Amino acid sequence: MTLNLHMSNSNVPSSPFFTLNKNHRLQYSRVLVTSVASEHAVRVTPELFRTNGVDRKSYAIYNDGRKTSVQNVDPEELKPLWDDGYGTQTIKDYAEIAMDLIKSDHGGPPRWFCPVACGKPIKNSPVLLYLPGMDGTGAGLVVHEKALGKVFQVQCLHIPASDRTPLKGLIQIVEEIVRIEHTTSPDKPIYLLGDSFGGNLALAVAARNPTIDLILILANPATSYETTLERPLMSLLRDLPMSPLLSDFVNMSMVEISDANYSSSLWHLFGNLAEDLPVHSVAARILPKDTLTWKLKLVESAAAYANSRLHAITAEVLVLASGKDNFMPCNNEAQRLSRLLKHCNVRMFQGNGHTILLESGVNLLSTIKTTQMYRHSSKYDVFKDFLPISMTEFKTSPLENWWYRLCIGTAVFSTMEDGKIVRGLAGIPDKGPVLVVGNHMLWGFDAFSVVLEFLREKKITLHGLAHPEIYQIRVEDEFIMIPYTDAVKILGAIPVSPRNLFRLLSRNSYALLYPGGARESLHRKGEAYKLFWPDKEEFVRMAVKLGATIIPFGAVGEDDLSELIIDYNDMKKIPFFDQKVNEYNQGRTNLREGMGGEIAQQPLHIPIFLPKLPGRYYFLFGKPIQTKGKEHMLDDKNYLRELYMQIKCDVEKNIDYLLTKREDDPYRGIVERFMWLMNCGSLDQIPSFEP
């Protein structure tokens, strides 16, 4: 097909490539030039987008001025604890990239580019189009580029400072790329990541294209601009080249400091602040006064346009709202949008300012994952769309804080093929499918310790089979439940069901199953370490059919950390608690309903307990039970029953073993563990009893 391109030499960069810096760290890939504001615009066609954009076969960059072809070798699927690069690029990189982009503008029109830091995404990744805020540089994604680039085909919109493309023209630029992508991949979603003004632009495009599968990520969208015009800050914005009040310097400087190491990084923070403050002076060059005046008018018209069309938006929307935004009332605006939009989810970040994507405490990819908005096709699939935990997610998890690990003091043992018990997970097979089966302790928090140990020692994702209610949070429970459910999802939990267990094992995965379920984790007084398993051998037949290795394990330690004060039986005797329990369970799912016996008594409730001076969690993984080659025994009910009872018996034996042996542990108490840590160092090496 012949391409009809009409370019004006004065409006198009002299090269379709940019070399942003002499070092390799800040290079950018081929730029797609497009504008509809000029009669000399480049007309974007599918062929041009595939050829002059970052195409599906290869793309080209300049390495110190030398053109290099990068072949399309799809990266391997992400492995647990993959490097997401968070903190390796900061506000300093943003300023440097933005200035290099401005120097390379040459009066050109708006254009798309893909940061080389994004690299090549994993196979079948969806497209993500980044729409910048008032700065227009497109560099505002710098903190998240490496992580997003692993799972998205990222394209960033750059609007030169001298460009005066009106709102309608900008909408058409985005709209045209959206329609091209939809034509080439009609079954895949298209992500629009709108930052402030870019959020308004994303909403406008979504309103005009209700039949296209769009997913909108809006970072402090400027839809409330019309109600912000009378705020005192607006006069400062109009009078100054760029107000520093829009930025949270401290949060920006903390990006490269791990959340887990704040206490030891105070001087590092002060050093970053001193280095970063001069960087903010580039704002005046990015947005000179005449450009700022134009951009403010653009924001105002975009807000009016988007607000008048919210009713037409059918796309999924995720709003990221800051609690310390000095520019706009983002908290209230996020709630307003959630009421007006058909499919809107809101995540609040109370400690952040307006420039939320450049600040610490916001892991954009994690938020997309935990809201289950990352997908490759028209419908979310908990298996196909799962992304394993990254190194940053692992290190910044509250469950990895040194004080939490010290309090829990997890001691793990496993059993080798010859029956020998060893410290650690050496007895766990290195290849799946593996089904880990054991007992729940109070609240079920013990599952976190098991999954984290598998990640820490084996670099394996152990998929816990969790109660479906975790994935169906009611609005009134969000504030309490979101941190818990986010951790569950990040660690790879899957809603429990026979079908999901089959899918896990058929993928040679590692699955964690608690046959006692909610009844066991919300047990009554005097029932600690008692198994509440169903009479039917639910999981055994499936494990045998798929040749899975079964690992029975026992867990103890809940009585070392807490004491149950008011259980379910007590609550039923107190009218107030009884009413609350009944209300809480109204409309909720009972997975064991109709089974009969104790296992069917699974009302969800919140038992009241008192914390104790922390003791220690202990886990013993029993000898692996091989089922591979036993497929011919599937119709032998006696074999399946005996295998089921063997697994249950092994779990009980492991529990009894730990209850006895923990009495010989000199580091069972937190004081002893703390003293050892001060003298010797690592949380991974705190001794326990000799197996």
XYZ file of C-alpha atoms in Angstrom, residues 155-628:
474
model
C 3.927 4.808 23.816
C 4.252 8.313 25.309
C 2.780 11.468 23.814
C 5.144 14.433 23.572
C 3.634 17.893 23.026
C 6.351 20.483 22.281
C 6.291 23.645 24.385
C 5.781 25.808 21.290
C 2.946 23.656 19.949
C -0.526 25.184 19.982
C -2.601 22.219 18.844
C -6.135 22.822 20.157
C -8.037 20.314 22.272
C -9.900 18.863 19.307
C -6.618 18.210 17.507
C -5.077 16.461 20.523
C -8.166 14.299 20.900
C -7.916 13.286 17.262
C -4.215 12.421 17.591
C -4.941 10.016 20.445
C -8.140 8.774 18.867
C -6.415 7.877 15.611
C -3.805 5.709 17.327
C -6.519 4.078 19.433
C -8.510 3.164 16.341
C -5.437 1.831 14.553
C -4.589 -0.377 17.510
C -8.173 -1.560 17.746
C -8.149 -2.443 14.051
C -4.905 -4.419 14.292
C -5.789 -6.171 17.587
C -9.567 -5.991 18.105
C -9.576 -8.536 20.949
C -7.008 -6.733 23.093
C -7.676 -3.819 25.460
C -5.999 -0.448 24.944
C -4.762 1.386 28.021
C -4.878 5.166 28.285
C -2.764 6.439 31.185
C -3.759 10.052 31.704
C -1.771 12.289 34.049
C -3.698 15.389 35.273
C -4.590 17.135 31.979
C -3.932 13.808 30.244
C -6.717 12.318 32.360
C -9.187 14.744 30.799
C -7.865 13.847 27.369
C -8.282 10.121 28.091
C -11.879 10.627 29.242
C -12.668 12.640 26.112
C -11.321 9.882 23.851
C -13.205 7.199 25.807
C -16.467 9.136 25.521
C -16.078 9.341 21.734
C -15.231 5.633 21.382
C -17.613 3.673 23.621
C -17.394 0.483 21.529
C -13.609 0.138 21.813
C -12.239 -1.831 24.768
C -10.427 0.922 26.654
C -8.987 0.853 30.158
C -8.347 4.287 31.661
C -5.775 4.908 34.398
C -6.250 8.477 35.608
C -3.601 10.007 37.880
C -5.154 13.023 39.624
C -7.328 13.883 36.608
C -7.931 17.601 36.147
C -11.701 17.197 35.719
C -12.259 19.408 38.761
C -10.390 22.318 37.171
C -13.587 24.319 36.728
C -14.182 24.279 40.482
C -10.523 25.067 41.162
C -10.335 28.368 39.298
C -11.063 30.441 42.408
C -8.464 28.742 44.597
C -5.566 31.009 45.670
C -3.017 28.752 43.998
C -4.449 29.461 40.579
C -3.358 33.095 40.710
C 0.166 31.925 41.552
C 0.126 29.551 38.601
C -0.870 32.357 36.274
C 1.752 34.754 37.632
C 4.729 32.388 37.980
C 6.440 30.359 35.236
C 5.678 27.153 37.143
C 4.628 26.930 40.748
C 6.726 24.616 42.958
C 3.586 24.033 45.011
C 2.501 21.432 42.462
C 5.382 19.188 43.486
C 6.117 17.228 46.643
C 9.905 17.478 46.777
C 10.281 15.024 49.664
C 8.214 12.278 48.010
C 10.064 12.778 44.734
C 13.422 12.449 46.448
C 12.368 9.284 48.275
C 11.709 7.279 45.092
C 15.133 5.636 45.141
C 14.979 4.926 48.880
C 13.390 1.617 49.854
C 10.369 2.019 52.131
C 11.838 -0.652 54.372
C 15.025 1.365 54.956
C 13.754 4.859 55.802
C 15.227 4.819 59.278
C 18.742 4.122 57.967
C 18.440 6.437 54.978
C 17.771 9.853 56.547
C 21.039 11.317 55.338
C 20.459 9.749 51.938
C 17.127 11.582 51.797
C 18.723 14.914 52.728
C 21.345 14.356 50.072
C 18.691 13.646 47.461
C 16.764 16.771 48.414
C 19.872 18.902 48.036
C 20.591 17.365 44.636
C 17.004 17.498 43.409
C 16.045 21.061 44.335
C 17.976 22.609 41.428
C 16.237 20.130 39.115
C 12.894 21.804 39.765
C 14.192 24.989 38.195
C 13.859 23.348 34.790
C 10.076 23.729 35.155
C 10.380 27.312 33.974
C 12.008 26.097 30.756
C 9.518 23.276 30.265
C 6.573 25.624 30.789
C 7.495 29.241 30.029
C 4.832 31.773 30.922
C 3.172 31.967 27.491
C 3.067 28.164 27.242
C 1.649 27.893 30.760
C -1.109 30.357 29.910
C -1.998 28.293 26.839
C -1.914 25.033 28.830
C -4.204 26.383 31.546
C -6.764 27.325 28.923
C -6.349 23.871 27.405
C -6.930 22.212 30.798
C -10.052 24.294 31.336
C -11.568 23.387 27.971
C -10.617 19.708 28.396
C -12.293 19.579 31.811
C -15.499 21.061 30.406
C -15.425 18.672 27.443
C -14.830 15.574 29.584
C -17.370 16.464 32.267
C -20.122 16.968 29.732
C -19.562 13.448 28.356
C -18.966 11.297 31.435
C -22.310 9.590 30.913
C -21.131 8.200 27.564
C -18.032 6.453 28.945
C -18.234 2.661 29.056
C -14.534 1.984 29.671
C -13.087 0.560 32.870
C -11.575 3.406 34.888
C -9.029 3.429 37.704
C -8.542 6.775 39.454
C -5.347 7.395 41.440
C -6.080 10.237 43.852
C -3.649 12.116 46.111
C -4.497 13.325 49.582
C -2.026 16.251 49.579
C -2.715 17.736 46.160
C -2.251 21.513 46.427
C -3.568 22.029 42.922
C -6.938 20.275 42.899
C -9.289 18.580 45.408
C -8.451 15.096 44.168
C -10.088 13.131 46.985
C -13.513 14.636 46.413
C -13.099 14.532 42.657
C -12.241 10.828 42.691
C -15.401 10.060 44.634
C -17.456 12.177 42.242
C -16.069 10.307 39.251
C -16.744 6.948 40.914
C -20.402 7.920 41.233
C -20.770 9.204 37.679
C -18.775 6.620 35.733
C -20.218 3.167 35.083
C -17.086 1.126 35.883
C -14.822 3.139 38.155
C -12.377 2.024 40.835
C -10.587 4.503 43.128
C -7.286 4.154 44.958
C -6.327 6.842 47.465
C -2.729 7.866 48.233
C -3.081 10.163 51.207
C 0.613 11.073 51.494
C 1.163 12.155 47.891
C 0.876 15.416 45.946
C -0.272 16.347 42.449
C 2.755 14.876 40.641
C 1.833 11.428 41.921
C 3.598 9.437 39.179
C 6.956 11.017 40.056
C 6.650 10.434 43.810
C 7.451 7.575 46.159
C 4.819 5.361 47.711
C 3.066 4.747 44.380
C 3.811 1.550 42.497
C 1.692 1.997 39.386
C 1.972 -1.545 38.058
C 1.132 -3.034 41.461
C -2.003 -0.917 41.653
C -3.097 -2.047 38.197
C -2.479 -5.668 39.206
C -4.292 -5.576 42.543
C -7.356 -3.937 41.033
C -7.363 -6.798 38.485
C -7.230 -4.367 35.576
C -4.277 -5.953 33.807
C -5.533 -8.250 31.067
C -4.571 -9.413 27.584
C -8.048 -9.973 26.188
C -11.631 -8.790 26.572
C -12.084 -10.575 29.902
C -9.837 -10.804 32.953
C -8.401 -14.283 33.499
C -6.864 -14.928 36.904
C -4.330 -17.347 35.354
C -3.467 -15.895 31.946
C -3.244 -12.348 33.306
C -1.282 -13.159 36.440
C 2.010 -11.301 36.863
C 4.367 -12.731 39.501
C 5.555 -10.575 42.351
C 8.429 -8.233 41.512
C 11.462 -7.538 43.660
C 10.147 -4.095 44.641
C 6.757 -5.498 45.618
C 8.501 -8.139 47.701
C 10.885 -5.749 49.473
C 8.279 -3.068 50.189
C 5.620 -5.477 51.438
C 4.646 -4.809 55.076
C 5.098 -8.558 55.565
C 8.807 -8.126 54.803
C 9.419 -5.417 57.403
C 12.138 -6.523 59.770
C 9.987 -5.976 62.857
C 7.136 -8.111 61.453
C 9.498 -10.925 60.544
C 11.108 -10.676 63.970
C 7.714 -10.907 65.705
C 6.574 -13.878 63.642
C 9.988 -15.541 63.745
C 9.018 -18.149 61.167
C 10.960 -21.399 61.509
C 10.497 -23.785 58.561
C 11.422 -27.469 58.327
C 10.946 -29.992 55.543
C 11.311 -33.750 55.132
C 13.643 -35.363 52.627
C 12.809 -38.464 50.583
C 14.660 -40.645 53.110
C 12.556 -39.244 55.966
C 15.206 -36.931 57.390
C 13.876 -33.596 58.707
C 16.000 -30.551 57.787
C 15.785 -26.826 58.364
C 14.497 -24.981 55.277
C 12.719 -26.178 52.146
C 15.253 -28.600 50.701
C 12.638 -31.364 50.852
C 10.280 -29.525 48.492
C 10.504 -30.733 44.841
C 11.990 -28.279 42.354
C 9.422 -29.135 39.671
C 5.637 -29.080 39.743
C 2.881 -29.858 39.876
C 2.997 -29.734 43.671
C 0.015 -29.590 46.031
C 0.861 -28.346 49.528
C -1.869 -29.331 52.027
C -2.066 -28.363 55.687
C -3.888 -26.819 58.633
C -5.011 -23.226 59.076
C -4.293 -21.301 62.249
C -6.414 -18.452 63.631
C -7.271 -15.788 61.015
C -5.342 -17.663 58.321
C -2.418 -15.226 58.415
C -0.078 -18.225 58.540
C -0.553 -18.572 54.781
C 1.493 -15.407 54.215
C 4.474 -16.903 56.042
C 4.341 -20.096 53.952
C 4.101 -18.281 50.620
C 6.869 -15.821 51.522
C 9.216 -18.620 52.565
C 8.719 -20.315 49.191
C 9.575 -17.041 47.466
C 12.508 -16.286 49.707
C 14.194 -19.687 49.533
C 12.892 -21.406 46.382
C 11.986 -18.400 44.180
C 8.677 -20.180 43.584
C 5.166 -18.726 43.537
C 3.021 -20.842 45.835
C -0.545 -20.050 44.756
C -2.830 -20.068 47.773
C -6.424 -21.131 47.121
C -8.343 -18.374 48.899
C -11.974 -17.772 49.850
C -13.804 -15.984 46.983
C -15.016 -13.273 49.376
C -11.491 -11.831 49.308
C -12.141 -10.807 45.706
C -15.589 -9.332 46.389
C -14.980 -6.524 48.853
C -17.976 -4.456 49.844
C -17.605 -0.689 49.727
C -18.011 -0.347 53.490
C -15.166 -2.834 54.065
C -12.674 -1.356 51.597
C -10.683 0.754 54.040
C -9.994 -2.242 56.291
C -9.711 -4.995 53.698
C -7.776 -3.465 50.782
C -4.270 -3.769 52.331
C -4.989 -7.429 53.150
C -6.520 -8.336 49.800
C -3.789 -6.486 47.903
C -1.150 -8.599 49.643
C -3.109 -11.770 48.855
C -3.356 -10.908 45.150
C 0.258 -9.762 44.802
C 1.425 -13.076 46.253
C -0.567 -15.044 43.687
C -3.660 -16.259 45.533
C -6.434 -17.770 43.406
C -10.153 -18.093 44.322
C -10.681 -21.615 45.600
C -12.682 -23.944 43.374
C -12.174 -27.421 41.863
C -11.735 -25.848 38.421
C -9.032 -23.447 39.615
C -7.158 -26.231 41.396
C -7.251 -28.267 38.182
C -5.951 -25.333 36.155
C -3.108 -24.734 38.608
C -1.922 -28.330 38.690
C -2.310 -28.790 34.940
C 0.114 -25.857 34.531
C 2.699 -27.622 36.728
C 2.256 -24.898 39.348
C 2.592 -25.023 43.128
C -0.765 -24.833 44.948
C -1.477 -24.249 48.646
C -4.712 -25.804 49.904
C -6.383 -25.660 53.315
C -9.165 -28.279 53.307
C -10.508 -26.879 56.611
C -11.113 -23.474 55.030
C -12.883 -20.727 56.969
C -14.118 -23.112 59.661
C -10.544 -23.924 60.605
C -9.151 -20.380 60.413
C -12.092 -18.966 62.413
C -12.223 -21.752 64.962
C -13.632 -21.539 68.483
C -11.965 -21.672 71.901
C -10.253 -24.953 72.598
C -10.067 -25.878 68.911
C -6.525 -24.721 68.170
C -4.714 -27.157 65.832
C -7.862 -29.233 65.347
C -8.577 -30.232 61.739
C -12.001 -29.597 60.214
C -11.664 -31.461 56.946
C -14.578 -32.678 54.813
C -15.455 -36.366 54.730
C -14.982 -36.549 50.974
C -11.488 -36.769 49.514
C -12.076 -33.626 47.392
C -8.563 -32.862 46.208
C -6.967 -36.336 46.121
C -8.598 -37.547 42.908
C -7.507 -34.404 41.068
C -3.919 -34.654 42.355
C -3.703 -38.288 41.254
C -5.227 -37.533 37.855
C -2.609 -34.856 37.168
C 0.312 -36.677 38.779
C 0.927 -33.999 41.407
C 3.332 -34.391 44.314
C 1.421 -33.889 47.576
C 3.228 -32.263 50.522
C 1.340 -32.536 53.850
C 2.407 -29.911 56.385
C 1.622 -28.865 59.924
C 1.709 -25.361 61.409
C 1.729 -24.215 65.036
C 2.303 -20.947 66.852
C -1.005 -19.074 66.981
C -1.158 -19.578 70.754
C 2.304 -18.021 70.942
C 1.045 -14.782 69.409
C -2.581 -14.355 70.514
C -5.273 -15.532 72.885
C -8.879 -15.901 71.719
C -11.253 -13.896 73.957
C -14.637 -13.866 72.171
C -15.338 -16.558 69.587
C -18.328 -17.268 67.355
C -20.203 -19.166 70.081
C -19.813 -16.205 72.452
C -21.003 -13.795 69.780
C -24.195 -15.766 69.213
C -25.050 -15.273 72.904
C -24.601 -11.497 72.791
C -27.429 -9.745 70.844
C -25.225 -6.931 69.523
C -22.527 -9.265 68.166
C -25.126 -11.738 66.910
C -26.787 -9.008 64.852
C -23.455 -7.858 63.409
C -22.454 -11.399 62.424
C -25.797 -11.979 60.708
C -25.516 -8.669 58.821
C -21.956 -9.418 57.790
C -22.904 -12.810 56.338
C -25.972 -11.565 54.515
C -25.562 -12.535 50.861
C -22.101 -14.034 51.353
C -20.975 -17.383 49.972
C -20.678 -20.495 52.154
C -18.456 -22.837 50.154
C -19.351 -25.895 52.251
C -23.087 -25.345 52.459
C -24.992 -28.609 52.093
C -22.088 -30.846 53.197
C -23.345 -31.368 56.719
C -21.272 -31.637 59.866
C -18.902 -29.067 61.354
C -17.271 -28.220 58.030
C -20.543 -26.637 56.877
C -20.547 -24.210 59.820
C -18.511 -21.474 58.156
C -20.097 -18.119 59.044
C -17.603 -15.327 58.491
C -16.953 -13.209 61.558
C -14.175 -11.312 63.302
C -13.114 -13.127 66.475
C -11.820 -10.912 69.256
C -8.416 -11.781 70.661
C -5.637 -10.320 72.783
C -2.084 -10.171 71.433
C 0.626 -11.815 73.495
C 4.337 -11.176 73.770
C 5.259 -12.802 70.449
C 6.373 -16.380 70.417
C 7.070 -18.050 67.085
C 5.489 -19.688 64.007
C 6.672 -23.185 63.109
C 6.031 -25.141 59.895
C 6.962 -28.727 59.106
C 6.522 -29.995 55.549
C 6.217 -33.772 55.536
C 7.668 -36.358 53.205
C 6.522 -35.811 49.598
C 3.810 -38.203 48.424
C 4.241 -39.074 44.748
C 1.096 -39.714 42.684
C 2.679 -39.710 39.247
